[in-house]
Short mmCIF file of C-alpha atoms (C1' of nucleotides) in Angstrom, two decimals:
data_model
loop_
_atom_site.label_atom_id
_atom_site.label_comp_id
_atom_site.label_asym_id
_atom_site.label_seq_id
_atom_site.Cartn_x
_atom_site.Cartn_y
_atom_site.Cartn_z
CA MET G 1 -11.46 9.93 -9.06
CA SER G 2 -7.92 9.26 -7.97
CA ALA G 3 -6.73 6.40 -6.08
CA THR G 4 -6.22 8.40 -3.14
CA ARG G 5 -10.08 9.78 -2.97
CA LEU G 6 -11.07 5.73 -3.35
CA LEU G 7 -8.93 5.30 -0.34
CA VAL G 8 -10.08 7.45 1.69
CA LEU G 9 -13.72 6.69 0.70
CA GLY G 10 -13.04 2.93 1.56
CA VAL G 11 -11.23 3.38 4.51
CA VAL G 12 -14.00 5.78 5.96
CA ARG G 13 -16.54 3.24 4.84
CA MET G 14 -15.02 0.43 7.20
CA HIS G 15 -15.21 2.43 9.55
CA ASP G 16 -19.36 3.59 9.05
CA GLY G 17 -20.86 1.18 11.64
CA SER G 18 -18.77 2.50 14.73
CA GLY G 19 -19.43 6.36 13.79
CA GLY G 20 -17.06 7.37 11.44
CA ALA G 21 -13.30 7.73 10.77
CA HIS G 22 -11.26 11.18 11.36
CA GLY G 23 -7.96 11.72 8.88
CA TYR G 24 -5.61 10.46 11.42
CA GLN G 25 -7.60 7.68 11.82
CA VAL G 26 -7.57 6.75 7.91
CA ARG G 27 -4.02 7.66 7.40
CA ARG G 28 -3.13 5.42 10.27
CA GLU G 29 -5.15 2.52 8.39
CA LEU G 30 -3.62 3.57 5.25
CA LEU G 31 0.29 3.25 6.36
CA SER G 32 -0.22 -0.14 7.91
CA TRP G 33 -0.94 -1.74 4.48
CA SER G 34 2.16 0.63 3.25
CA ALA G 35 -0.19 2.54 1.08
CA ASP G 36 2.05 5.14 1.36
CA LYS G 37 4.50 3.51 -0.33
CA TRP G 38 2.01 1.70 -3.22
CA ALA G 39 -0.51 4.30 -3.62
CA ASN G 40 1.67 7.74 -2.28
CA VAL G 41 -0.47 8.67 -0.07
CA GLN G 42 0.66 11.52 2.16
CA PRO G 43 -1.12 13.08 5.42
CA GLY G 44 -1.72 16.30 3.27
CA SER G 45 -3.58 14.57 0.56
CA ILE G 46 -5.75 12.25 2.99
CA TYR G 47 -7.07 15.93 4.52
CA HIS G 48 -7.35 17.20 1.21
CA ALA G 49 -9.22 14.51 -0.08
CA LEU G 50 -11.64 14.06 3.00
CA LYS G 51 -12.48 17.66 2.71
CA ARG G 52 -12.86 17.51 -0.93
CA LEU G 53 -15.35 14.54 -0.38
CA ALA G 54 -17.14 16.05 2.25
CA LEU G 55 -17.88 19.20 0.11
CA GLU G 56 -19.22 17.00 -2.94
CA GLY G 57 -21.46 15.61 -0.73
CA LEU G 58 -20.06 12.09 -0.48
CA LEU G 59 -18.84 12.42 3.21
CA GLU G 60 -20.46 14.41 6.00
CA GLN G 61 -18.86 15.38 8.98
CA VAL G 62 -20.54 13.87 12.27
CA GLU G 63 -20.28 14.76 16.14
CA THR G 64 -17.62 14.49 17.81
CA PRO G 65 -17.87 13.10 21.36
CA GLN G 66 -15.67 15.47 22.74
CA GLY G 67 -12.69 17.82 22.81
CA LYS G 68 -10.14 16.30 24.36
CA GLY G 69 -7.03 16.61 23.08
CA PRO G 70 -6.56 18.30 19.42
CA ASP G 71 -9.66 18.66 16.90
CA ARG G 72 -10.78 15.56 15.52
CA LEU G 73 -13.74 16.00 12.94
CA ALA G 74 -15.29 12.24 11.93
CA TYR G 75 -16.93 11.54 8.42
CA THR G 76 -19.33 8.87 7.79
CA LEU G 77 -20.19 7.75 4.19
CA THR G 78 -23.75 9.88 2.68
CA ASP G 79 -25.99 7.47 0.37
CA ALA G 80 -24.16 9.47 -2.45
CA GLY G 81 -21.29 8.37 -1.17
CA GLU G 82 -21.79 4.44 -1.08
CA ASP G 83 -22.62 4.99 -4.26
CA ALA G 84 -19.62 6.67 -5.73
CA PHE G 85 -17.43 4.38 -3.82
CA GLN G 86 -19.20 1.15 -5.34
CA HIS G 87 -19.39 3.30 -8.70
CA GLU G 88 -16.00 3.57 -8.31
CA LEU G 89 -14.60 -0.03 -7.07
CA GLN G 90 -16.53 -1.47 -9.41
CA GLN G 91 -15.55 0.50 -12.54
CA ARG G 92 -11.58 0.40 -11.67
CA ILE G 93 -12.00 -3.57 -11.18
CA ALA G 94 -13.70 -4.13 -14.35
CA ASP G 95 -11.37 -1.78 -16.90
CA VAL G 96 -8.00 -1.98 -17.36
CA ASP G 97 -7.30 1.96 -18.12
CA GLY G 98 -4.38 1.83 -20.37
CA ALA G 99 -1.28 1.67 -18.86
CA ALA G 100 -1.67 4.88 -16.72
CA GLY G 101 -0.19 4.63 -12.78
CA GLY G 102 -0.18 0.93 -13.78
CA ALA G 103 -0.82 -1.76 -10.99
CA TYR G 104 -1.44 0.67 -8.06
CA GLU G 105 -4.39 2.01 -9.77
CA PHE G 106 -5.92 -1.42 -9.50
CA SER G 107 -4.55 -2.82 -6.36
CA ALA G 108 -6.19 0.86 -4.73
CA ALA G 109 -9.49 -1.15 -5.79
CA LEU G 110 -8.45 -4.60 -4.57
CA VAL G 111 -8.04 -3.73 -1.46
CA PHE G 112 -12.38 -3.36 -1.32
CA ILE G 113 -12.72 -6.22 -3.54
CA THR G 114 -14.78 -7.81 -0.70
CA ALA G 115 -17.15 -5.03 -0.43
CA LEU G 116 -18.71 -6.43 -3.39
CA PRO G 117 -21.14 -9.82 -3.44
CA ARG G 118 -19.30 -12.65 -5.11
CA GLN G 119 -21.00 -12.99 -8.16
CA LEU G 120 -20.56 -9.53 -9.02
CA ALA G 121 -16.79 -9.60 -8.15
CA LEU G 122 -16.27 -12.38 -10.72
CA ASP G 123 -18.34 -11.31 -13.78
CA LEU G 124 -16.22 -7.77 -13.03
CA LEU G 125 -13.60 -10.08 -13.12
CA GLU G 126 -14.08 -11.95 -15.86
CA TYR G 127 -14.74 -8.72 -18.16
CA ARG G 128 -11.19 -7.30 -16.59
CA LEU G 129 -9.51 -10.47 -18.13
CA VAL G 130 -11.25 -9.98 -21.68
CA GLN G 131 -10.15 -6.85 -21.70
CA LEU G 132 -6.65 -7.35 -20.25
CA GLU G 133 -6.64 -10.58 -23.04
CA GLY G 134 -6.86 -7.76 -25.71
CA GLN G 135 -4.43 -5.72 -24.61
CA ARG G 136 -2.14 -8.87 -24.74
CA ALA G 137 -2.83 -9.10 -28.36
CA ASN G 138 -2.66 -5.84 -29.47
CA VAL G 139 0.70 -5.21 -27.50
CA GLY G 140 1.72 -8.93 -29.06
CA THR G 141 0.57 -7.49 -32.78
CA VAL G 142 2.76 -4.55 -32.89
CA LEU G 143 5.72 -6.53 -31.56
CA ASP G 144 5.47 -8.94 -34.23
CA LYS G 145 5.50 -6.09 -36.42
CA GLY G 146 8.30 -5.35 -35.44
CA ILE G 147 10.07 -1.34 -35.63
CA GLU G 148 6.85 0.11 -36.31
CA TRP G 149 7.05 3.25 -36.55
CA GLY G 150 10.05 6.47 -36.62
CA GLN G 151 10.70 5.24 -33.01
CA PRO G 152 13.66 4.18 -31.86
CA ALA G 153 14.16 0.19 -32.13
CA HIS G 154 14.63 -0.36 -28.31
CA VAL G 155 10.84 0.85 -27.61
CA ASN G 156 10.08 -2.93 -28.81
CA GLU G 157 11.82 -3.00 -25.53
CA LEU G 158 9.28 -1.14 -23.74
CA TYR G 159 6.50 -3.44 -25.77
CA ARG G 160 7.91 -6.64 -24.30
CA LEU G 161 7.96 -5.50 -21.11
CA TRP G 162 3.96 -4.61 -21.27
CA LEU G 163 3.67 -7.94 -22.59
CA ALA G 164 4.97 -9.25 -19.56
CA HIS G 165 3.01 -7.17 -17.41
CA CYS G 166 0.10 -8.17 -19.39
CA ASP G 167 0.80 -12.08 -18.75
CA ALA G 168 1.54 -11.56 -15.34
CA ASP G 169 -1.95 -9.81 -14.73
CA ILE G 170 -4.10 -12.38 -17.22
CA SER G 171 -2.61 -15.03 -15.15
CA TRP G 172 -3.38 -13.89 -11.67
CA THR G 173 -6.73 -12.87 -12.80
CA SER G 174 -7.57 -15.98 -13.75
CA GLY G 175 -6.08 -17.52 -10.44
CA LEU G 176 -8.52 -15.07 -8.28
CA ILE G 177 -11.45 -15.67 -10.66
CA ALA G 178 -10.76 -19.51 -9.70
CA ARG G 179 -9.69 -18.84 -5.55
CA LEU G 180 -13.15 -16.75 -5.72
CA ARG G 181 -15.22 -19.30 -7.14
CA ALA G 182 -13.88 -21.57 -4.72
CA GLY G 183 -15.58 -19.60 -2.30
CA GLU G 184 -12.29 -18.12 -0.75
CA TYR G 185 -12.77 -14.63 0.97
CA VAL G 186 -15.84 -13.71 2.75
CA MET G 187 -17.54 -11.26 0.40
CA ALA G 188 -20.26 -8.79 1.03
CA ASP G 189 -22.87 -11.87 0.48
CA ASP G 190 -21.89 -14.08 2.91
CA ALA G 191 -22.69 -14.78 5.86
CA GLY G 192 -20.00 -12.96 9.00
CA HIS G 193 -19.16 -10.40 6.55
CA ASN G 194 -17.72 -7.73 9.02
CA PHE G 195 -15.97 -5.57 6.65
CA GLY G 196 -15.64 -2.66 9.63
CA SER G 197 -13.29 -4.81 11.91
CA ALA G 198 -10.92 -5.33 9.21
CA ALA G 199 -7.96 -4.77 11.51
CA PRO G 200 -7.09 -4.86 15.41
CA THR G 201 -4.97 -1.97 14.49
CA ALA G 202 -7.27 -0.18 16.38
CA MET G 203 -7.55 3.54 17.73
CA SER G 204 -8.94 5.56 20.28
CA MET Z 1 13.22 13.89 -10.23
CA SER Z 2 10.01 12.94 -11.64
CA ALA Z 3 9.51 10.69 -14.75
CA THR Z 4 8.36 13.66 -16.55
CA ARG Z 5 11.83 16.24 -15.67
CA LEU Z 6 13.90 12.77 -17.32
CA LEU Z 7 11.87 12.80 -20.41
CA VAL Z 8 11.82 16.63 -20.84
CA LEU Z 9 15.71 16.23 -20.07
CA GLY Z 10 16.53 12.92 -22.49
CA VAL Z 11 14.29 14.70 -24.98
CA VAL Z 12 16.42 17.88 -25.56
CA ARG Z 13 19.43 16.08 -24.90
CA MET Z 14 18.43 13.92 -28.45
CA HIS Z 15 17.57 17.33 -30.26
CA ASP Z 16 21.10 18.91 -28.74
CA GLY Z 17 23.06 18.16 -31.91
CA SER Z 18 20.41 20.44 -33.69
CA GLY Z 19 20.78 23.36 -31.78
CA GLY Z 20 18.04 22.30 -28.95
CA ALA Z 21 14.51 22.04 -28.61
CA HIS Z 22 11.80 24.55 -27.52
CA GLY Z 23 8.24 23.10 -25.80
CA TYR Z 24 6.21 21.98 -28.85
CA GLN Z 25 8.97 19.83 -30.05
CA VAL Z 26 9.22 18.52 -27.07
CA ARG Z 27 5.77 17.91 -26.15
CA ARG Z 28 5.30 16.13 -30.00
CA GLU Z 29 8.29 14.07 -29.38
CA LEU Z 30 6.91 13.07 -26.31
CA LEU Z 31 3.28 12.24 -27.75
CA SER Z 32 4.27 10.27 -30.50
CA TRP Z 33 5.74 8.04 -28.10
CA SER Z 34 2.83 7.79 -26.53
CA ALA Z 35 4.47 8.87 -23.09
CA ASP Z 36 0.64 11.03 -22.14
CA LYS Z 37 -0.52 7.91 -21.40
CA TRP Z 38 2.19 5.09 -20.05
CA ALA Z 39 3.76 8.58 -18.18
CA ASN Z 40 1.01 11.07 -17.88
CA VAL Z 41 2.79 13.83 -19.42
CA GLN Z 42 1.11 16.87 -19.95
CA PRO Z 43 1.98 20.11 -22.02
CA GLY Z 44 1.43 22.18 -18.94
CA SER Z 45 4.02 19.96 -16.91
CA ILE Z 46 6.31 19.87 -20.62
CA TYR Z 47 6.81 23.64 -20.12
CA HIS Z 48 6.66 23.45 -16.17
CA ALA Z 49 9.99 21.23 -16.47
CA LEU Z 50 11.60 23.33 -19.01
CA LYS Z 51 11.32 26.47 -16.75
CA ARG Z 52 11.96 24.60 -13.86
CA LEU Z 53 14.98 22.87 -15.28
CA ALA Z 54 16.69 25.77 -16.72
CA LEU Z 55 16.20 27.77 -13.36
CA GLU Z 56 18.11 24.97 -11.91
CA GLY Z 57 21.11 25.18 -14.76
CA LEU Z 58 20.66 21.70 -16.42
CA LEU Z 59 19.17 23.76 -19.32
CA GLU Z 60 20.27 26.65 -21.09
CA GLN Z 61 17.82 28.76 -23.32
CA VAL Z 62 19.82 29.53 -26.57
CA GLU Z 63 19.18 32.24 -29.17
CA THR Z 64 16.68 31.32 -31.57
CA PRO Z 65 17.37 32.39 -35.04
CA GLN Z 66 13.99 34.18 -35.97
CA GLY Z 67 10.68 35.19 -34.29
CA LYS Z 68 8.76 33.76 -37.09
CA GLY Z 69 4.88 32.84 -35.91
CA PRO Z 70 4.71 32.22 -32.17
CA ASP Z 71 7.02 32.31 -29.31
CA ARG Z 72 9.34 29.67 -29.10
CA LEU Z 73 12.39 29.20 -27.25
CA ALA Z 74 14.74 26.91 -27.16
CA TYR Z 75 16.63 24.71 -24.84
CA THR Z 76 19.95 22.66 -24.52
CA LEU Z 77 22.25 21.05 -22.39
CA THR Z 78 24.30 22.21 -19.91
CA ASP Z 79 27.23 20.29 -18.45
CA ALA Z 80 25.38 20.07 -15.26
CA GLY Z 81 22.61 19.26 -17.61
CA GLU Z 82 24.42 16.11 -19.19
CA ASP Z 83 25.61 15.23 -15.15
CA ALA Z 84 21.98 15.09 -14.01
CA PHE Z 85 20.92 13.13 -17.03
CA GLN Z 86 23.55 10.34 -16.13
CA HIS Z 87 22.97 10.15 -13.15
CA GLU Z 88 19.03 10.26 -12.74
CA LEU Z 89 19.16 7.52 -15.86
CA GLN Z 90 21.76 5.15 -14.61
CA GLN Z 91 19.99 5.31 -10.94
CA ARG Z 92 16.68 4.65 -12.26
CA ILE Z 93 17.69 1.49 -14.62
CA ALA Z 94 19.23 0.20 -11.05
CA ASP Z 95 17.37 0.93 -9.02
CA VAL Z 96 13.75 -1.15 -8.39
CA ASP Z 97 12.20 1.64 -5.86
CA GLY Z 98 9.56 -0.19 -4.05
CA ALA Z 99 6.80 -0.30 -6.64
CA ALA Z 100 5.38 3.70 -6.70
CA GLY Z 101 4.33 4.18 -9.34
CA GLY Z 102 5.26 0.78 -10.35
CA ALA Z 103 6.31 0.55 -13.91
CA TYR Z 104 5.90 3.61 -16.01
CA GLU Z 105 8.71 5.53 -13.40
CA PHE Z 106 11.14 2.69 -15.35
CA SER Z 107 9.92 3.08 -18.86
CA ALA Z 108 11.04 6.69 -18.55
CA ALA Z 109 14.41 5.25 -18.29
CA LEU Z 110 14.26 2.56 -20.79
CA VAL Z 111 13.55 5.04 -23.37
CA PHE Z 112 16.70 5.99 -22.93
CA ILE Z 113 19.17 3.16 -22.26
CA THR Z 114 20.85 3.39 -25.51
CA ALA Z 115 22.28 6.55 -24.34
CA LEU Z 116 24.31 4.47 -21.72
CA PRO Z 117 27.38 2.44 -23.24
CA ARG Z 118 27.06 -1.40 -23.44
CA GLN Z 119 29.00 -2.64 -20.61
CA LEU Z 120 27.80 -0.22 -18.35
CA ALA Z 121 23.67 -0.72 -19.01
CA LEU Z 122 24.55 -4.36 -18.39
CA ASP Z 123 26.34 -4.09 -15.47
CA LEU Z 124 23.50 -2.21 -14.47
CA LEU Z 125 20.42 -4.20 -15.20
CA GLU Z 126 22.41 -7.20 -13.26
CA TYR Z 127 22.18 -5.00 -10.53
CA ARG Z 128 18.45 -4.65 -11.16
CA LEU Z 129 18.03 -7.98 -11.15
CA VAL Z 130 19.66 -8.98 -8.31
CA GLN Z 131 17.73 -6.28 -6.33
CA LEU Z 132 14.29 -7.78 -8.24
CA GLU Z 133 15.46 -11.40 -6.87
CA GLY Z 134 15.24 -9.71 -3.24
CA GLN Z 135 12.16 -8.34 -3.76
CA ARG Z 136 11.12 -11.81 -5.36
CA ALA Z 137 12.24 -13.60 -2.06
CA ASN Z 138 10.81 -10.68 0.17
CA VAL Z 139 7.36 -10.83 -1.04
CA GLY Z 140 7.26 -14.95 -1.38
CA THR Z 141 8.19 -14.94 2.58
CA VAL Z 142 5.23 -12.88 3.38
CA LEU Z 143 2.96 -15.20 1.34
CA ASP Z 144 4.42 -17.96 2.64
CA LYS Z 145 4.20 -17.04 6.15
CA GLY Z 146 0.32 -16.08 5.37
CA ILE Z 147 -2.21 -14.13 7.15
CA GLU Z 148 0.44 -11.75 8.24
CA TRP Z 149 -0.83 -9.38 10.56
CA GLY Z 150 -3.91 -7.53 11.40
CA GLN Z 151 -4.44 -6.89 7.37
CA PRO Z 152 -7.94 -8.37 5.47
CA ALA Z 153 -7.19 -11.52 4.55
CA HIS Z 154 -7.71 -10.53 1.18
CA VAL Z 155 -4.62 -8.28 0.77
CA ASN Z 156 -2.78 -11.93 0.27
CA GLU Z 157 -3.70 -11.16 -3.57
CA LEU Z 158 -2.36 -7.76 -3.51
CA TYR Z 159 1.62 -9.82 -2.63
CA ARG Z 160 0.43 -12.76 -4.85
CA LEU Z 161 -0.28 -9.53 -7.41
CA TRP Z 162 3.07 -8.69 -6.70
CA LEU Z 163 4.47 -11.28 -6.88
CA ALA Z 164 3.72 -12.48 -10.56
CA HIS Z 165 5.12 -8.94 -11.65
CA CYS Z 166 8.42 -9.46 -9.70
CA ASP Z 167 8.47 -12.62 -11.79
CA ALA Z 168 7.58 -10.72 -14.74
CA ASP Z 169 9.81 -8.25 -14.57
CA ILE Z 170 12.98 -10.97 -13.38
CA SER Z 171 12.55 -12.73 -16.68
CA TRP Z 172 12.11 -9.18 -19.11
CA THR Z 173 15.45 -7.92 -17.91
CA SER Z 174 17.25 -11.44 -18.01
CA GLY Z 175 15.92 -11.49 -21.03
CA LEU Z 176 17.39 -7.73 -22.19
CA ILE Z 177 20.46 -8.22 -20.64
CA ALA Z 178 20.66 -11.26 -22.65
CA ARG Z 179 20.09 -9.16 -25.76
CA LEU Z 180 22.37 -6.50 -25.20
CA ARG Z 181 24.85 -9.36 -24.77
CA ALA Z 182 24.36 -11.05 -27.60
CA GLY Z 183 25.18 -6.77 -29.14
CA GLU Z 184 21.60 -6.19 -29.83
CA TYR Z 185 20.53 -2.15 -30.06
CA VAL Z 186 23.35 0.58 -31.18
CA MET Z 187 24.63 2.20 -27.66
CA ALA Z 188 26.29 4.88 -27.12
CA ASP Z 189 29.45 3.25 -27.39
CA ASP Z 190 29.21 1.49 -30.49
CA ALA Z 191 30.11 2.87 -34.09
CA GLY Z 192 27.45 4.39 -35.44
CA HIS Z 193 24.92 5.67 -32.77
CA ASN Z 194 23.15 8.50 -33.65
CA PHE Z 195 21.04 9.07 -30.47
CA GLY Z 196 19.64 12.59 -31.89
CA SER Z 197 17.90 11.47 -35.03
CA ALA Z 198 15.91 9.00 -33.20
CA ALA Z 199 12.53 9.69 -34.82
CA PRO Z 200 11.88 11.05 -38.51
CA THR Z 201 9.06 12.66 -36.51
CA ALA Z 202 10.31 16.15 -38.14
CA MET Z 203 9.45 19.21 -37.48
CA SER Z 204 9.45 23.21 -38.57
"C1'" DT S 1 -11.06 36.65 -51.12
"C1'" DG S 2 -12.12 35.56 -47.30
"C1'" DC S 3 -13.19 32.03 -44.02
"C1'" DG S 4 -13.24 27.17 -41.37
"C1'" DG S 5 -10.14 24.42 -39.44
"C1'" DG S 6 -6.26 22.91 -38.21
"C1'" DC S 7 -1.23 23.29 -37.08
"C1'" DT S 8 2.38 25.53 -33.95
"C1'" DA S 9 3.56 27.45 -29.49
"C1'" DG S 10 2.73 28.27 -25.30
"C1'" DT S 11 0.52 30.26 -21.35
"C1'" DC S 12 -3.09 30.41 -16.90
"C1'" DA S 13 -6.13 30.09 -12.78
"C1'" DA S 14 -7.65 26.33 -10.46
"C1'" DA S 15 -6.76 21.87 -8.12
"C1'" DT S 16 -4.36 18.53 -5.93
"C1'" DT S 17 -0.05 16.73 -3.78
"C1'" DT S 18 4.20 17.27 -1.19
"C1'" DG S 19 6.01 16.75 3.15
"C1'" DA S 20 7.89 19.89 6.85
"C1'" DT S 21 5.84 22.03 11.06
"C1'" DT S 22 2.27 23.13 14.70
"C1'" DA S 23 0.99 21.51 19.35
"C1'" DG S 24 -1.26 19.37 22.78
"C1'" DA S 25 -1.58 14.85 25.00
"C1'" DT S 26 0.97 11.01 26.72
"C1'" DG S 27 4.23 7.97 28.97
"C1'" DG S 28 8.49 6.74 30.92
"C1'" DC S 29 12.39 7.35 33.82
"C1'" DG S 30 16.03 9.05 36.87
"C1'" DC A 1 8.81 16.36 40.13
"C1'" DG A 2 10.71 18.23 35.41
"C1'" DC A 3 11.85 16.47 31.12
"C1'" DC A 4 12.75 14.21 26.61
"C1'" DA A 5 10.23 10.98 23.70
"C1'" DT A 6 7.01 10.01 20.76
"C1'" DC A 7 2.05 9.50 19.58
"C1'" DT A 8 -2.06 11.99 18.15
"C1'" DA A 9 -4.10 15.32 14.99
"C1'" DA A 10 -4.01 18.53 11.56
"C1'" DT A 11 -2.43 22.92 9.05
"C1'" DC A 12 -0.05 25.93 5.64
"C1'" DA A 13 3.01 27.49 2.42
"C1'" DA A 14 5.02 25.23 -1.97
"C1'" DA A 15 5.63 23.02 -5.44
"C1'" DT A 16 3.25 21.01 -9.04
"C1'" DT A 17 0.13 19.17 -12.25
"C1'" DT A 18 -4.43 19.40 -14.91
"C1'" DG A 19 -5.99 20.53 -19.52
"C1'" DA A 20 -8.84 23.55 -20.48
"C1'" DC A 21 -7.96 28.22 -23.62
"C1'" DT A 22 -5.44 32.11 -26.41
"C1'" DA A 23 -3.42 33.98 -30.85
"C1'" DG A 24 -0.61 33.53 -34.45
"C1'" DC A 25 0.20 30.85 -39.30
"C1'" DC A 26 -1.22 28.60 -43.46
"C1'" DC A 27 -3.60 25.89 -46.32
"C1'" DG A 28 -7.18 24.88 -49.09
"C1'" DC A 29 -11.55 25.62 -51.38
"C1'" DA A 30 -15.83 27.23 -52.63
#
DNA sequence: TGCGGGCTAGTCAAATTTGATTAGATGGCG
DNA sequence: CGCCATCTAATCAAATTTGACTAGCCCGCA
């Protein structure tokens, strides 16, 4: 599942309490998170994702009160959708998935982390930390062994850069774990969790 | 220009001294750099990029000695191709381009950094450093101002993560500048620069 | 000597992404 | 009122990406 799909699924889920969300709403929400920049979300992709997710039975079209203005199709999560969301979210939080796409594949999940119960989030992050440390060790070893195989010498720089990013991720992850443990943020199992009303971005 | 295109252009350029490169060769080279992982390079994209670049006049098909085995079309850089390569390379080294795609858009350029003369590389990196510091300051400010607009509180974590990555990039960039200044790596204007024979990956 | 497996080289249909464009409402303003 | 600008909502063709698949060649080996 691509980052876009998770984002779309997540945003629809947020608005699930208030009768679902339509494409433009999702788009606005994502725009307001600047997701067009860090996750490369274009309007077309959103509508495509909605259709695809509906086709796969993760979303369901709901009745729109009336047809004032343009078309406007709204969607809600099905049970399968909720499962997929949870699964994908947890996977992305826990798994480092070799560099590809880098930070933003993870960011797409981070945005929804409060949809998890606190202890689960902690467990997943702890697991992530282990992975990151493993990765760090790998990259470190390759670097130490020096100019490995035939690769041009300056690919060492690539490794050094990855190492720096690993370190950054490790320390940030530890920090987040600490903050969560200290009770920061309202998680899914906390009193007063209202995932839906996130932003007063508001609309129609 | 996408990362894939730069990579393809760069690899063809490497083999330019020895009568150009054909698709499979490029694919192999990129595979040997694990570019399929960090830059998401699939076979289809390579052949597509080759055709596109040829169509745009950046590459040119060259005569293949004989048709032993499968088809095998080889390409070389045109002058326009060299220009485009230099331009894109320099742009990517110098410009931070807001987060999208993150590290790997830059990595695609880093791989070819020795194709630049030393002083130019230094200037570009210095410029990059300034940008990174500006970005860091921005993110830092937003974080300090705390829960800004209606955004869910935990997007602060997103900013914290970006901040950490900024810091990592800044310190890595400074390091690379120092190493280049100290004369490390063989750059385009150094004696003994043989960009082409990078890897004994070899082929047919 | 003939057959499986692996490498070379590339193609292709299907899926996805891009981002410009359409088209109706809404709102201000001279 | 008449008219332009902007917001809402979504569609569409074109470009690109995905990765499974074809197909010839070469090598060893039973």
